[in-house]
Amino acid sequence: MSLPPDYLAYAKRRYGMDHDRYAWSMLPRRKTVRWPGGKLVALLVVPALEWFPLDMKAKPFKPPGALVTAYPDLRHYTLRDYGNRVGIFRVMTALDRFGIRASAAVNAAVAARYPSLVKACVDRGWEVIAHGLDMDHLHVEGLPLAEERRLVEETLAILRRVGGQRIRGWLSPARSESFATLDLVAAAGIDYVCDWVNDDMPYAMQTASRVLHAMPLPNDIEDYTILIQNRHSEDEFTQQVCDQFDLLCREAASQGGRILALALHPWVIGQPYRIGALERALDHIMESGEVWAATAAEILDAFTAQE
Amino acid sequence: MKRDPGLYDYLPYDRRPKIRWRGGAHVAFWLAPNIEFYELDPPLNPTRSAWPRPAPDVLGYSYRDYGNRVGFWRMLETFERCGVRGSVSLNVAVCQHHPEVIEACAARGWEFYSHGTYNTRYLFEMSEAQERELIQDSIDTVRQHTGQKLDGWLAPALTYTERTLDLIAEMGLTYCCDLFHDDQPGPVKTKNGRLASIPYSLEMNDAIAFSINGLSPRAYGDIIKRQFDRLYAEGAESGTVMCIPLHPYLVGQPYRIAAFEEALAYITRHDKVWLATGREIAQHFLAHDYAAFAAAGETAGEAP
């Protein structure tokens, strides 16, 4: 076995990134951002409403939360579905207490199967973010372009019909994209995507048709990452979310507005013994008086108005 | 293939010459931030895929990109508040991609050593000519962009050939961070030149602590303090080395940096600590201890 002679050729060794999707930019050297009311931190809560089909193929990789056992994996199918039946309503109660409107990332399959759930979100003034068709339709390189375009259009058509909203945001299932995904969702009217975890603030991304924005949504402080992947306790979840907030608050005081974006999975955080961990974190965050709780589209609009 | 790497003699902790650091310090303490560039769609090395998912692995790529855009700048402020310099484990292509990061480090007197060209180009299966080209690239790029002579080496993504350490010693480097067999520096047996192994520590590495072992930020701060306390105590007898290897995309996350800073400030509050760079530790060891350590070793590598 040996490496090809051109293994050390570096076609993209140049200033900036090794692709043309977005420009290289250093967070502390950017123009400062000011949120409505002069609040230091915009709070963005993104509960995911997911459907993992019982016959899922999980190709070419298993998305986080994928079913586990041989068919039929009733155990994990139903545990994930718990989030849509029970867990999400605990999350709603926790957010309602402070009048926080979430931006729910919804698989189109959830909207088609449980339209009353999407209605409950919309009735609260929540925003609906497109989260693909379901957790077994991954956007990956190798998927034929026409097929991926159909997937994007079908997803948006279902969510627009059921939710009655324009749908401006996109979160790919498992945050997985092909090289064409951003071009396709931009052409279909999407204004921002939440897949990229390289920044704490929005930034512009180039597509074939128009500019869209990356919206921060860290993978690190998701309930799934902390509680399921890292197996930390509920108290540690609260601590880490509060630490995230405190640091962003301190930084915002000198560097301009920041965003605390919190991705949640109701089948994880919505368990009776866990929901209190979210409530205690929200107590800390909201009692600070430094928070503008908003939807993703509201945050985007406030941001782009200052760009 | 060899059964023993043949890179060092057996030199047990209880029977070796004493190390005396500058100013009677117990511990030579150094910070090794890995400043890296991972390519979105690198060429395939048959031994290892760059990303767990098919390209473009948006999650993996953007997570690492966070380090240069955001995390590095937070980590820099933490180092400044604690009065410590970094010894940068550098993917040298960062000199071209993000010169502002290099300038920020250089302005603060930090050291640059090589961590290969990109963290997505692996040494496994390289020909000798390719490997020499890669090392020379590091020597030239670091010289050209920072004015520094390249002294140290940490193989990109910890990938090697059997000849890697021979080649870096022959090409004028003086220390490597690739061997994890000790808490003190030691001689490395190479064909040419004199090469010191400087303890780097995977145990203290934030990538291992967070991404492999899943530690919470506070638990990471706690193991740092425990590691330091023991090496500080043992260093009263003979000088030890403590390294914290960091990755700005990990330690620079908002929920992690304060707990790390608390642990770092704990270390810098002690008076018998030598806040050094990798190069300074290597220079001290090569000048004062290398010969005695080399003479004291017992021949190793006689596998049954």
XYZ file of C-alpha atoms in Angstrom:
611
model
C 0.000 0.000 0.000
C 1.337 3.434 -0.829
C -0.107 6.877 -1.230
C -0.656 8.494 -4.644
C 2.129 10.843 -5.772
C -0.170 13.846 -5.477
C -1.193 13.105 -1.866
C 0.694 16.234 -0.795
C -0.825 18.526 -3.444
C -2.771 21.327 -1.781
C -5.108 22.942 -4.315
C -6.963 24.945 -1.665
C -4.080 26.060 0.550
C -4.883 29.756 0.449
C -6.169 32.612 2.572
C -9.535 31.824 4.169
C -11.490 28.612 3.884
C -10.941 25.582 1.641
C -14.386 26.096 0.062
C -16.535 29.037 -1.074
C -19.620 28.617 1.125
C -18.678 31.282 3.646
C -15.882 33.703 4.383
C -13.270 33.293 7.114
C -14.178 35.594 9.974
C -13.085 35.982 13.595
C -15.894 36.481 16.099
C -14.235 39.138 18.316
C -13.256 41.270 15.316
C -16.782 41.680 13.972
C -19.094 44.626 14.231
C -20.991 44.446 17.502
C -24.659 43.503 17.458
C -27.353 45.058 19.601
C -30.524 43.140 20.464
C -33.948 44.742 21.020
C -34.191 46.417 24.412
C -30.405 46.365 24.713
C -30.505 42.806 26.070
C -27.144 41.027 26.168
C -28.265 37.579 25.055
C -30.913 36.377 22.622
C -32.413 33.084 23.801
C -33.269 30.614 21.039
C -34.897 27.316 22.056
C -35.140 24.605 19.391
C -37.072 21.488 20.428
C -36.831 18.772 17.755
C -39.999 16.896 16.827
C -38.644 13.723 15.275
C -39.979 10.534 13.787
C -37.744 7.466 13.488
C -39.543 4.936 11.218
C -39.750 1.393 12.593
C -38.167 0.054 9.391
C -35.407 2.678 9.250
C -32.355 1.878 7.138
C -29.996 4.353 8.867
C -27.827 4.636 5.735
C -25.116 5.726 5.139
C -24.816 6.304 8.892
C -26.991 6.141 11.980
C -28.425 9.533 12.909
C -28.296 10.379 16.641
C -31.249 8.671 18.282
C -31.535 6.004 15.563
C -33.233 2.740 16.392
C -30.874 0.122 17.770
C -32.082 -3.489 17.833
C -33.175 -5.976 15.165
C -36.579 -5.343 13.568
C -39.033 -4.560 15.080
C -37.317 -2.278 17.596
C -40.436 -1.349 19.525
C -38.327 -0.333 22.459
C -36.556 2.591 20.833
C -39.320 3.479 18.381
C -41.728 4.084 21.227
C -39.211 5.843 23.424
C -38.553 8.360 20.642
C -42.305 8.743 20.039
C -42.703 9.506 23.763
C -41.273 12.915 22.966
C -44.126 13.738 20.614
C -46.888 12.360 22.853
C -45.764 13.503 26.299
C -42.326 15.108 26.540
C -43.005 18.081 24.274
C -45.941 19.151 26.454
C -43.654 19.336 29.491
C -41.251 21.449 27.440
C -44.158 23.719 26.441
C -45.167 24.177 30.071
C -41.596 24.984 31.072
C -41.308 27.622 28.316
C -44.829 29.018 28.777
C -43.952 29.917 32.348
C -41.657 32.624 30.985
C -43.578 33.301 27.774
C -40.685 31.897 25.757
C -41.671 31.075 22.182
C -39.620 28.219 20.767
C -38.588 27.455 17.214
C -39.488 23.798 16.766
C -37.457 21.751 14.287
C -40.137 19.492 12.849
C -39.764 16.414 10.658
C -42.432 16.749 7.954
C -43.534 13.216 8.848
C -44.434 14.449 12.340
C -46.577 17.208 10.855
C -48.312 14.731 8.533
C -48.868 12.180 11.311
C -49.624 14.490 14.244
C -51.008 17.759 12.794
C -52.513 18.716 16.169
C -49.031 18.807 17.652
C -47.836 21.281 15.050
C -51.008 23.306 15.649
C -50.234 23.396 19.379
C -46.803 24.832 18.543
C -48.136 27.404 16.091
C -50.923 28.450 18.484
C -48.231 29.330 21.041
C -46.582 31.656 18.561
C -43.754 29.178 17.942
C -41.876 29.141 14.694
C -41.603 25.947 12.658
C -38.140 25.059 11.311
C -38.036 22.413 8.578
C -36.192 19.353 9.891
C -36.341 17.180 6.781
C -38.876 14.505 5.973
C -38.026 12.142 8.836
C -34.958 10.822 10.654
C -34.368 8.163 7.999
C -34.134 10.537 5.043
C -30.631 11.916 5.373
C -29.309 14.570 3.031
C -25.983 13.091 1.937
C -23.621 13.247 -1.001
C -24.519 10.472 -3.426
C -28.227 11.137 -3.191
C -29.215 12.073 -6.779
C -29.805 15.810 -7.096
C -33.376 15.429 -8.372
C -34.149 13.108 -5.477
C -32.778 15.551 -2.908
C -34.664 18.431 -4.527
C -37.888 16.410 -4.300
C -37.122 15.669 -0.639
C -36.667 19.375 0.153
C -39.807 20.385 -1.715
C -41.960 17.645 -0.202
C -40.723 18.492 3.299
C -41.487 22.182 2.892
C -44.855 21.568 1.208
C -46.085 19.409 4.106
C -44.835 21.782 6.800
C -46.236 24.869 5.058
C -49.593 23.197 4.598
C -49.903 21.848 8.147
C -48.283 24.737 10.017
C -49.552 27.568 7.830
C -46.187 29.332 8.081
C -43.817 30.415 5.310
C -40.984 28.282 6.795
C -37.729 30.210 6.761
C -35.416 27.880 8.675
C -33.857 24.518 7.947
C -32.159 21.934 10.171
C -31.081 18.817 8.294
C -31.768 15.492 9.996
C -28.544 14.665 11.915
C -27.203 18.013 10.587
C -26.133 16.086 7.505
C -25.835 17.832 4.159
C -24.754 16.927 0.644
C -22.680 19.458 -1.278
C -25.963 20.608 -2.870
C -28.223 20.904 0.195
C -27.644 24.603 0.812
C -28.282 25.428 -2.861
C -31.504 23.421 -2.794
C -32.952 24.850 0.414
C -32.035 28.416 -0.580
C -33.790 27.971 -3.925
C -36.841 26.676 -2.038
C -37.090 29.883 0.010
C -35.143 29.029 3.157
C -33.403 32.016 4.803
C -31.271 30.296 7.446
C -29.800 26.859 8.276
C -28.873 25.476 11.698
C -26.568 22.611 10.679
C -23.186 24.313 11.114
C -21.638 24.529 14.579
C -18.692 26.813 13.819
C -19.952 30.058 15.304
C -21.868 31.658 18.158
C -23.468 34.238 15.838
C -25.183 34.141 12.437
C -23.069 34.607 9.327
C -23.735 34.762 5.583
C -23.467 31.662 3.396
C -23.276 31.697 -0.390
C -25.508 29.490 -2.509
C -26.105 29.113 -6.228
C -29.129 31.433 -6.110
C -28.963 33.738 -3.078
C -27.371 34.401 0.280
C -28.673 32.579 3.307
C -27.453 32.626 6.901
C -26.025 30.077 9.246
C -27.860 30.243 12.573
C -25.905 29.048 15.634
C -27.250 25.898 17.281
C -24.447 24.202 19.221
C -24.386 20.441 19.301
C -22.385 20.482 22.548
C -25.040 21.643 24.959
C -27.914 19.672 23.487
C -29.756 17.536 26.013
C -28.892 14.510 23.859
C -25.151 15.233 23.933
C -24.928 15.921 27.655
C -27.438 13.436 29.058
C -27.360 10.548 26.575
C -23.965 10.685 24.894
C -21.870 11.937 27.823
C -24.150 10.374 30.467
C -23.933 13.394 32.717
C -26.478 13.943 35.453
C -29.473 16.245 35.247
C -27.777 18.686 37.628
C -24.726 18.753 35.361
C -26.976 19.564 32.403
C -28.373 22.527 34.312
C -24.867 23.599 35.315
C -23.476 23.456 31.797
C -26.372 25.379 30.269
C -26.043 28.015 32.993
C -22.273 28.187 32.425
C -22.870 28.632 28.698
C -25.259 31.483 29.422
C -23.035 33.174 32.006
C -20.009 33.211 29.698
C -22.020 34.534 26.754
C -23.485 37.221 28.997
C -20.055 38.345 30.202
C -18.704 38.360 26.665
C -21.709 40.269 25.350
C -21.085 43.061 27.854
C -17.891 43.975 25.978
C -18.310 42.406 22.519
C -21.998 42.958 21.718
C -25.062 40.736 21.664
C -24.690 36.976 21.788
C -27.099 34.080 21.265
C -27.812 31.239 23.666
C -29.205 28.554 21.363
C -30.538 25.475 23.074
C -31.430 22.374 21.049
C -33.742 19.989 22.906
C -35.156 16.541 22.251
C -38.448 16.090 24.077
C -37.903 12.316 24.306
C -34.762 13.135 26.320
C -35.447 16.279 28.351
C -39.211 15.696 28.589
C -38.914 12.735 30.969
C -40.483 13.472 34.365
C -37.164 13.240 36.215
C -35.347 15.431 33.708
C -37.678 18.319 32.914
C -36.793 20.065 36.175
C -33.206 20.360 34.950
C -34.431 22.501 32.057
C -36.729 24.507 34.325
C -33.891 25.318 36.734
C -31.653 26.426 33.864
C -34.442 28.649 32.527
C -34.956 30.123 36.011
C -31.309 31.161 36.091
C -31.314 32.500 32.548
C -34.565 34.439 32.766
C -33.934 35.852 36.234
C -30.828 37.599 34.915
C -32.972 40.188 33.144
C -30.442 40.185 30.294
C -32.405 38.014 27.889
C -34.356 38.631 24.722
C -36.279 35.412 24.143
C -37.090 35.212 20.456
C -37.663 32.874 17.554
C -34.893 32.105 15.098
C -36.451 34.226 12.355
C -36.802 37.185 14.731
C -33.160 36.842 15.732
C -32.117 36.581 12.097
C -34.095 39.693 11.150
C -32.640 41.697 14.041
C -29.170 40.530 13.025
C -29.437 41.180 9.290
C -30.918 44.637 9.923
C -27.526 45.543 11.488
C -25.271 43.773 8.961
C 7.070 -4.717 11.137
C 8.901 -4.360 14.468
C 7.673 -5.835 17.739
C 9.270 -3.008 19.741
C 9.563 0.538 18.458
C 13.224 0.609 19.568
C 12.974 4.324 20.308
C 14.038 4.413 23.945
C 15.767 2.401 26.650
C 14.045 1.191 29.761
C 14.744 3.747 32.490
C 12.583 3.119 35.568
C 11.220 6.128 37.481
C 13.002 5.145 40.700
C 16.491 4.739 39.210
C 17.349 7.701 37.054
C 19.415 10.904 37.269
C 17.747 13.887 38.984
C 16.380 16.734 36.926
C 16.820 20.247 38.346
C 14.660 22.823 36.595
C 15.387 26.542 36.505
C 14.925 28.348 39.809
C 14.363 25.100 41.660
C 10.955 24.595 40.047
C 9.270 21.281 40.735
C 7.295 21.210 37.520
C 8.027 22.460 34.038
C 4.514 23.360 32.928
C 3.590 23.954 29.307
C 0.424 24.501 27.333
C 0.138 23.008 23.876
C -2.853 24.408 21.967
C -3.411 22.454 18.766
C -4.166 25.019 16.097
C -5.505 22.975 13.274
C -7.098 22.993 9.873
C -9.250 20.051 8.854
C -10.119 19.944 5.169
C -13.725 19.609 4.055
C -12.914 17.080 1.352
C -9.341 15.799 1.742
C -7.733 13.113 -0.456
C -8.241 9.577 0.788
C -5.574 7.850 2.855
C -6.420 4.125 2.658
C -5.592 3.600 6.347
C -7.982 6.137 7.793
C -10.979 8.203 6.733
C -10.788 11.855 7.630
C -14.398 12.041 8.736
C -16.851 9.596 10.302
C -19.522 10.666 7.800
C -19.293 10.962 4.019
C -17.972 14.338 2.800
C -19.145 16.944 3.416
C -19.240 16.015 7.122
C -20.815 19.324 8.091
C -20.986 18.537 11.787
C -17.378 17.350 12.107
C -15.919 20.057 9.883
C -17.819 22.966 11.379
C -17.111 21.806 14.951
C -13.367 22.080 14.268
C -13.772 25.342 12.390
C -15.275 26.811 15.569
C -11.773 26.681 17.078
C -10.290 29.224 14.699
C -13.345 31.479 14.331
C -14.343 31.613 18.008
C -12.660 29.318 20.520
C -9.058 30.381 19.916
C -9.801 33.993 20.790
C -11.419 33.019 24.082
C -8.521 30.709 24.929
C -6.073 33.502 24.124
C -7.706 35.795 26.684
C -7.582 33.036 29.286
C -3.852 32.492 28.683
C -3.239 36.235 28.954
C -5.143 36.559 32.219
C -3.076 33.684 33.666
C 0.202 35.030 32.268
C 1.102 31.927 30.284
C 2.407 31.416 26.774
C 1.355 28.661 24.429
C 3.504 26.274 22.425
C 1.405 25.874 19.329
C 1.015 22.443 17.855
C 0.474 23.830 14.383
C -0.999 22.458 11.206
C 1.275 24.722 9.221
C -1.315 25.406 6.485
C -3.020 27.632 9.080
C -0.246 30.123 8.207
C -1.887 30.479 4.783
C -5.549 30.036 5.771
C -5.687 32.093 8.957
C -2.580 34.315 9.282
C -4.381 36.459 11.886
C -4.305 33.524 14.306
C -0.570 33.078 13.729
C 0.076 36.798 14.230
C -1.848 36.816 17.516
C 0.311 33.954 18.844
C 3.582 35.371 17.526
C 2.873 38.784 19.046
C 2.692 37.136 22.474
C 5.982 35.279 22.154
C 4.437 31.856 21.715
C 6.358 28.972 20.198
C 5.277 27.209 17.022
C 6.041 23.552 16.466
C 4.769 21.267 13.768
C 1.626 19.190 13.781
C 1.953 18.472 10.046
C 0.402 20.450 7.229
C -3.281 19.609 7.694
C -4.892 17.399 10.296
C -6.477 15.534 7.403
C -3.199 14.426 5.723
C -1.835 11.354 7.403
C 1.699 9.954 7.476
C 0.569 6.325 7.406
C 1.851 4.692 4.176
C 3.921 7.689 3.080
C 7.080 7.129 1.081
C 10.309 8.498 2.531
C 10.350 11.220 -0.124
C 6.815 12.294 0.758
C 7.619 12.333 4.440
C 10.731 14.440 3.898
C 8.680 16.820 1.767
C 6.075 17.149 4.526
C 8.686 17.845 7.227
C 10.560 20.334 5.041
C 7.263 22.106 4.344
C 6.798 22.572 8.104
C 10.361 23.833 8.599
C 10.038 26.320 5.730
C 6.496 27.497 6.485
C 7.161 28.139 10.174
C 10.395 29.975 9.341
C 8.760 32.055 6.634
C 5.645 33.050 8.606
C 7.036 33.362 12.141
C 10.806 33.675 11.813
C 11.178 30.737 14.221
C 13.378 27.689 13.756
C 11.183 24.609 13.943
C 12.220 22.509 16.946
C 9.260 20.322 17.853
C 7.041 17.710 16.284
C 3.690 16.166 17.029
C 2.651 13.977 14.130
C -0.516 15.151 12.334
C -3.499 13.324 13.837
C -0.890 11.088 15.561
C -0.009 9.218 12.356
C 3.485 7.879 11.748
C 5.800 5.700 9.761
C 8.705 3.723 11.266
C 11.102 6.411 10.040
C 9.305 9.579 11.210
C 11.381 10.305 14.307
C 14.660 9.475 12.509
C 13.769 11.962 9.795
C 12.788 14.859 12.068
C 16.021 14.422 14.072
C 18.087 14.277 10.887
C 16.346 17.399 9.570
C 17.257 19.430 12.652
C 14.286 19.182 15.017
C 15.186 18.704 18.662
C 12.091 17.336 20.374
C 8.980 15.270 19.754
C 5.678 14.958 21.623
C 4.602 11.622 20.183
C 5.729 9.277 22.964
C 3.556 8.846 26.031
C 5.793 6.603 28.110
C 6.943 9.089 30.776
C 6.369 12.149 32.971
C 9.910 13.396 32.401
C 11.764 14.120 29.169
C 13.937 11.362 27.776
C 16.369 10.636 24.967
C 14.932 9.202 21.746
C 17.162 6.745 19.907
C 17.404 8.036 16.349
C 19.849 7.286 13.521
C 21.171 10.851 13.458
C 20.988 13.914 15.682
C 19.806 14.261 19.283
C 16.089 14.140 19.886
C 14.325 14.597 23.222
C 10.904 13.232 24.017
C 8.917 15.901 25.874
C 5.854 14.700 27.817
C 2.680 15.879 26.112
C 0.003 13.745 27.818
C -3.058 12.267 26.230
C -4.613 12.051 29.698
C -4.729 15.847 30.038
C -5.659 16.391 26.382
C -9.038 18.106 26.154
C -9.914 16.038 23.073
C -9.517 12.826 25.053
C -11.118 14.252 28.182
C -14.163 15.691 26.417
C -14.665 13.832 23.148
C -13.546 10.343 24.199
C -14.077 10.213 27.967
C -17.036 12.595 27.999
C -15.915 14.620 31.029
C -17.855 17.662 32.147
C -15.968 20.984 32.148
C -15.663 20.948 35.937
C -14.470 17.348 35.987
C -11.778 18.316 33.476
C -10.664 21.165 35.723
C -10.570 18.703 38.598
C -8.316 16.147 36.873
C -5.985 18.959 35.801
C -5.575 20.024 39.428
C -5.066 16.445 40.640
C -2.472 15.799 37.936
C -0.661 18.989 38.862
C -0.711 18.344 42.631
C 0.953 14.950 42.222
C 3.573 16.084 39.706
C 4.319 19.128 41.892
C 4.866 16.939 44.946
C 7.026 14.420 43.079
C 8.935 17.264 41.404
C 10.479 18.242 44.743
C 12.610 15.094 44.315
C 13.359 15.403 40.583
C 11.793 17.817 38.119
C 8.674 16.665 36.313
C 6.829 17.943 33.246
C 3.157 18.717 32.980
C 1.583 19.483 29.646
C -2.011 20.392 28.877
C -2.736 19.809 25.192
C -5.723 21.837 24.102
C -8.006 22.257 21.112
C -9.634 25.684 20.867
C -12.786 24.171 19.350
C -13.239 22.173 22.557
C -11.883 24.157 25.487
C -13.026 27.415 23.864
C -16.733 26.519 24.082
C -18.620 28.999 26.278
C -19.633 26.384 28.867
C -16.077 25.067 29.229
C -13.624 27.948 29.255
C -14.313 29.310 32.749
C -13.794 25.940 34.468
C -10.543 25.513 32.559
C -9.377 29.000 33.508
C -10.042 28.261 37.151
C -7.778 25.175 36.964
C -5.100 27.044 35.028
C -5.080 29.868 37.563
C -4.698 27.260 40.321
C -1.503 26.028 38.672
C -0.006 29.447 37.994
C -0.611 30.472 41.646
C 2.084 27.982 42.773
C 5.614 29.335 43.093
C 7.668 26.251 42.179
C 6.337 26.111 38.642
C 8.377 26.898 35.571
C 5.982 28.312 32.965
C 7.900 27.130 29.931
C 7.498 26.354 26.258
C 8.194 22.969 24.708
C 11.375 24.311 23.152
C 12.655 25.700 26.478
C 12.070 22.376 28.237
C 13.817 20.508 25.419
C 16.772 22.908 25.460
C 17.159 22.543 29.211
C 16.959 18.771 29.074
C 19.334 18.446 26.117
C 21.892 20.719 27.786
C 21.768 19.281 31.304
C 20.194 15.844 31.417
C 20.177 14.125 28.032
C 23.647 12.587 28.335
C 23.102 11.264 31.861
C 19.717 9.834 30.946
C 21.124 8.191 27.801
C 23.937 6.624 29.828
C 21.586 5.349 32.532
C 19.174 3.480 30.298
C 19.113 -0.276 30.113
C 18.868 -1.901 26.707
C 15.264 -2.585 25.978
C 13.428 -4.213 23.158
C 14.481 -7.846 23.581
C 11.039 -9.252 23.054
C 10.658 -12.942 23.893
